Coordinates of C-alpha atoms in Angstrom, one line a residue:
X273 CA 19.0 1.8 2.7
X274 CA 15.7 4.8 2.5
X275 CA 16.7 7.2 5.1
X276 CA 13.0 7.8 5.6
X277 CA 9.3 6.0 5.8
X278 CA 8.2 7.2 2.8
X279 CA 11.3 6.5 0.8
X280 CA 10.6 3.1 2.1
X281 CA 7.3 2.7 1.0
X282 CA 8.4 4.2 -2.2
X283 CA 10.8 2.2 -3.0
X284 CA 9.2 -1.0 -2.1
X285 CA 6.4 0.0 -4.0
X286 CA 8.4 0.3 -7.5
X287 CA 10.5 -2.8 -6.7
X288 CA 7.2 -4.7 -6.0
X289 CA 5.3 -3.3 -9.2
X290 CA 8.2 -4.3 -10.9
X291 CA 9.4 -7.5 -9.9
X292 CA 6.2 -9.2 -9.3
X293 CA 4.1 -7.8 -11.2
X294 CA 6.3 -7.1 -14.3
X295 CA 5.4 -3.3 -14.2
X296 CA 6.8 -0.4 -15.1
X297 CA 6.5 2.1 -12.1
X298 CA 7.3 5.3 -12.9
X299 CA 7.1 8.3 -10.2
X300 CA 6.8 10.9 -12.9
X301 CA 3.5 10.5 -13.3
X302 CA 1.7 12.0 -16.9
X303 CA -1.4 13.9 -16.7
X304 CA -3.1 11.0 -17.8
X305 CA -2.1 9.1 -14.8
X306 CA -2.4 11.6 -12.3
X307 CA -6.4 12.1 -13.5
X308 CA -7.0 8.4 -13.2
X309 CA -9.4 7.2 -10.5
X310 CA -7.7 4.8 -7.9
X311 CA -11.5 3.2 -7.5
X312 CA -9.8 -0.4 -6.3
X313 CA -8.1 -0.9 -2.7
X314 CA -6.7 -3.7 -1.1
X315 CA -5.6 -3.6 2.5
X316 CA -3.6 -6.0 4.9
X317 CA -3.6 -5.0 8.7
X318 CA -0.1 -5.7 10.7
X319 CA 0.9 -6.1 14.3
X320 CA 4.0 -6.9 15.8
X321 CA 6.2 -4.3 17.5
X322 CA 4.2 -1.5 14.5
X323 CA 0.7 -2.0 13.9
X324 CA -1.2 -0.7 11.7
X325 CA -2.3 -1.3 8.2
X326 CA -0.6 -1.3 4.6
X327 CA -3.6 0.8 2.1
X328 CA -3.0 -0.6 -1.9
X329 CA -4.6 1.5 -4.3
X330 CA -4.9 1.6 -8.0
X331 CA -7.1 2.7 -10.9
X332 CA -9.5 -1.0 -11.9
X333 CA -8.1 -0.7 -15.4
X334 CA -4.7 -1.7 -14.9
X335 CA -5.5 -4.2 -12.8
X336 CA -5.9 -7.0 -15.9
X337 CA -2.6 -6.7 -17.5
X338 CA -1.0 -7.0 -13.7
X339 CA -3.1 -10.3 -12.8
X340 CA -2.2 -11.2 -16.3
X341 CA 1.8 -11.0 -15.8
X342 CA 1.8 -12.0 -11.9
X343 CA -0.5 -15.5 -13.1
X344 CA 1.6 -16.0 -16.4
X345 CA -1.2 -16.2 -18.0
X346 CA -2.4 -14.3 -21.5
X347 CA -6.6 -13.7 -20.2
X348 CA -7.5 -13.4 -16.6
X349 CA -10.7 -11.5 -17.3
X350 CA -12.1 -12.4 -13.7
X351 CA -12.6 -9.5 -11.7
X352 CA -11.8 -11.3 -8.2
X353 CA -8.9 -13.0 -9.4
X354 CA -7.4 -9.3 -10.5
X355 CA -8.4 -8.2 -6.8
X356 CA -6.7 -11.0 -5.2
X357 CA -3.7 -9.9 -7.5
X358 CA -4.2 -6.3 -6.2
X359 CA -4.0 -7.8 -2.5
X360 CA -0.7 -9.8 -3.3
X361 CA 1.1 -6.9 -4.3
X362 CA -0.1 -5.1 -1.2
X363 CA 0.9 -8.2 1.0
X364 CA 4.3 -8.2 -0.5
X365 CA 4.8 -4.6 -0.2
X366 CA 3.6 -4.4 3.8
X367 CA 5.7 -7.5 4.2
X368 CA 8.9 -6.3 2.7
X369 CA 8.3 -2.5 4.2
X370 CA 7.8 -3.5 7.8
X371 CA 11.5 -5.2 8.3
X372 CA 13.1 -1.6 6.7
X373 CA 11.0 0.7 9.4
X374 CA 10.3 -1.8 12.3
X375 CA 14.1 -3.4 12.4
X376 CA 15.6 -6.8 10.6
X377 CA 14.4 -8.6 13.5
X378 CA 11.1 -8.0 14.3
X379 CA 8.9 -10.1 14.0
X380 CA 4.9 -9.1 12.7
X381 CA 1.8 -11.2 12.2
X382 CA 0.0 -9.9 8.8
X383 CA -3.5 -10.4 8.2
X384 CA -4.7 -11.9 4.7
X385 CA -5.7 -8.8 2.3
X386 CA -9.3 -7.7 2.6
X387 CA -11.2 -5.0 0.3
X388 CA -10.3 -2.2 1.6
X389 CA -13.9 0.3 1.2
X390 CA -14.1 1.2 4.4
X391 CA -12.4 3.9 5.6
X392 CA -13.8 3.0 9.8
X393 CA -11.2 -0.3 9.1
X394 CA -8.2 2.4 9.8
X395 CA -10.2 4.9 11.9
X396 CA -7.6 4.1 14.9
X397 CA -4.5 4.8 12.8
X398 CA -2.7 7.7 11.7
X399 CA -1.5 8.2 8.3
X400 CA 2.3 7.9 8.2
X401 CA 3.9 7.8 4.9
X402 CA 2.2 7.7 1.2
X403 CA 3.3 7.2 -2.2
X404 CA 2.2 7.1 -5.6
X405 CA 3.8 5.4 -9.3
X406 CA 2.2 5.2 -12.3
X407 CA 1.5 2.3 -13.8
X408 CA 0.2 2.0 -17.7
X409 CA -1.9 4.4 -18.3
X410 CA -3.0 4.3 -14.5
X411 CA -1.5 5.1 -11.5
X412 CA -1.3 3.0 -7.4
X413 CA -0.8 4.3 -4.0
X414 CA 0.1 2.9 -1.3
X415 CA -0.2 4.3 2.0
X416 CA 0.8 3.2 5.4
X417 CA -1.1 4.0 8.8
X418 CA 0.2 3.2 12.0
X419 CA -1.4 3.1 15.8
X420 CA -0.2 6.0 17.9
X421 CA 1.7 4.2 19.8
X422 CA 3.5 2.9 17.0
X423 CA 4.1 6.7 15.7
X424 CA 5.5 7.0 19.3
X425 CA 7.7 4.2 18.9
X426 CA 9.5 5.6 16.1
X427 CA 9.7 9.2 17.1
X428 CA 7.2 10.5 15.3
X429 CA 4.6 13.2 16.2
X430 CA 1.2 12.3 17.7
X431 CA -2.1 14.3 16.9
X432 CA -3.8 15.6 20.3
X433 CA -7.5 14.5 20.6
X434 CA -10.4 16.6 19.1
X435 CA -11.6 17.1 22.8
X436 CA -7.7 18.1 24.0
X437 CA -7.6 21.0 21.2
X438 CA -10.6 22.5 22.4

């Protein structure tokens, strides 16, 4: 098993590029992935004994060919439908993830993916662990942010208030 978050989110990541969405993910990214635009996210919020949110990224252009193998089916061309693809993988992911870092047992309530455009959504959460494959000739990331209490629950460092630091 990851010793770490981000190993856990990376690794979820691949395996759910891969499995579902018949994928190559490849963490040495080429030039050509690292310049492509990630100008698509899907998020799904969590709560249980975590909460937070799971952030799903990736550059528009990829998105096709991944609706296209998750649906089985040779022409997608709907741009929704290749969003709602986007927020299956991220669903997947945050579902799979939360059992590695929040414990076999727990149990968390995920809400349906959303477009994720607004970065106020998460203003309340903390970034906690990111990764990023490359995919085609694009690239996802997938970040998770978690409450502070959550980031207290599993030993990790809280950021003081603006007003404390001054």
């Amino acid at each position: 098993m990851p010793s770490t978050m981000e190993q856990c989110l990376s690794q979820t990541l691949a395996a759910t590029f891969e499995e579902l969405a018949l994928t190559c993910a490849d963490f040495n990214l080429s030039d050509t992935q690292r310049a492509a635009p990630v100008d698509v996210a899907m998020a799904v919020s969590f709560s249980g004994p975590l909460n937070g949110w799971l952030v799903l990224k990736a550059t528009s252009h990829i998105l096709p060919a991944i609706a296209e193998n998750m649906l089985g089916s040779d022409i997608v061309d709907d741009p929704s439908v290749e969003r709602d693809a986007l927020g299956e993988l991220a669903n997947v992911i945050c579902g799979n993830l939360l059992p590695l870092i929040g414990g076999a047992q727990a149990v968390f309530v995920l809400s349906a993916p959303q477009a994720f455009d607004n970065a106020d959504q998460t203003s309340r959460y903390s970034p906690s662990a990111r990764t990023c494959v490359g995919i085609e000739s694009g690239r996802a990331v997938a970040q998770l942010l978690l409450s502070d209490d959550s980031r207290r629950a599993l030993g990790l460092p809280v950021a003081e208030p603006i007003a404390a630091l001054a």
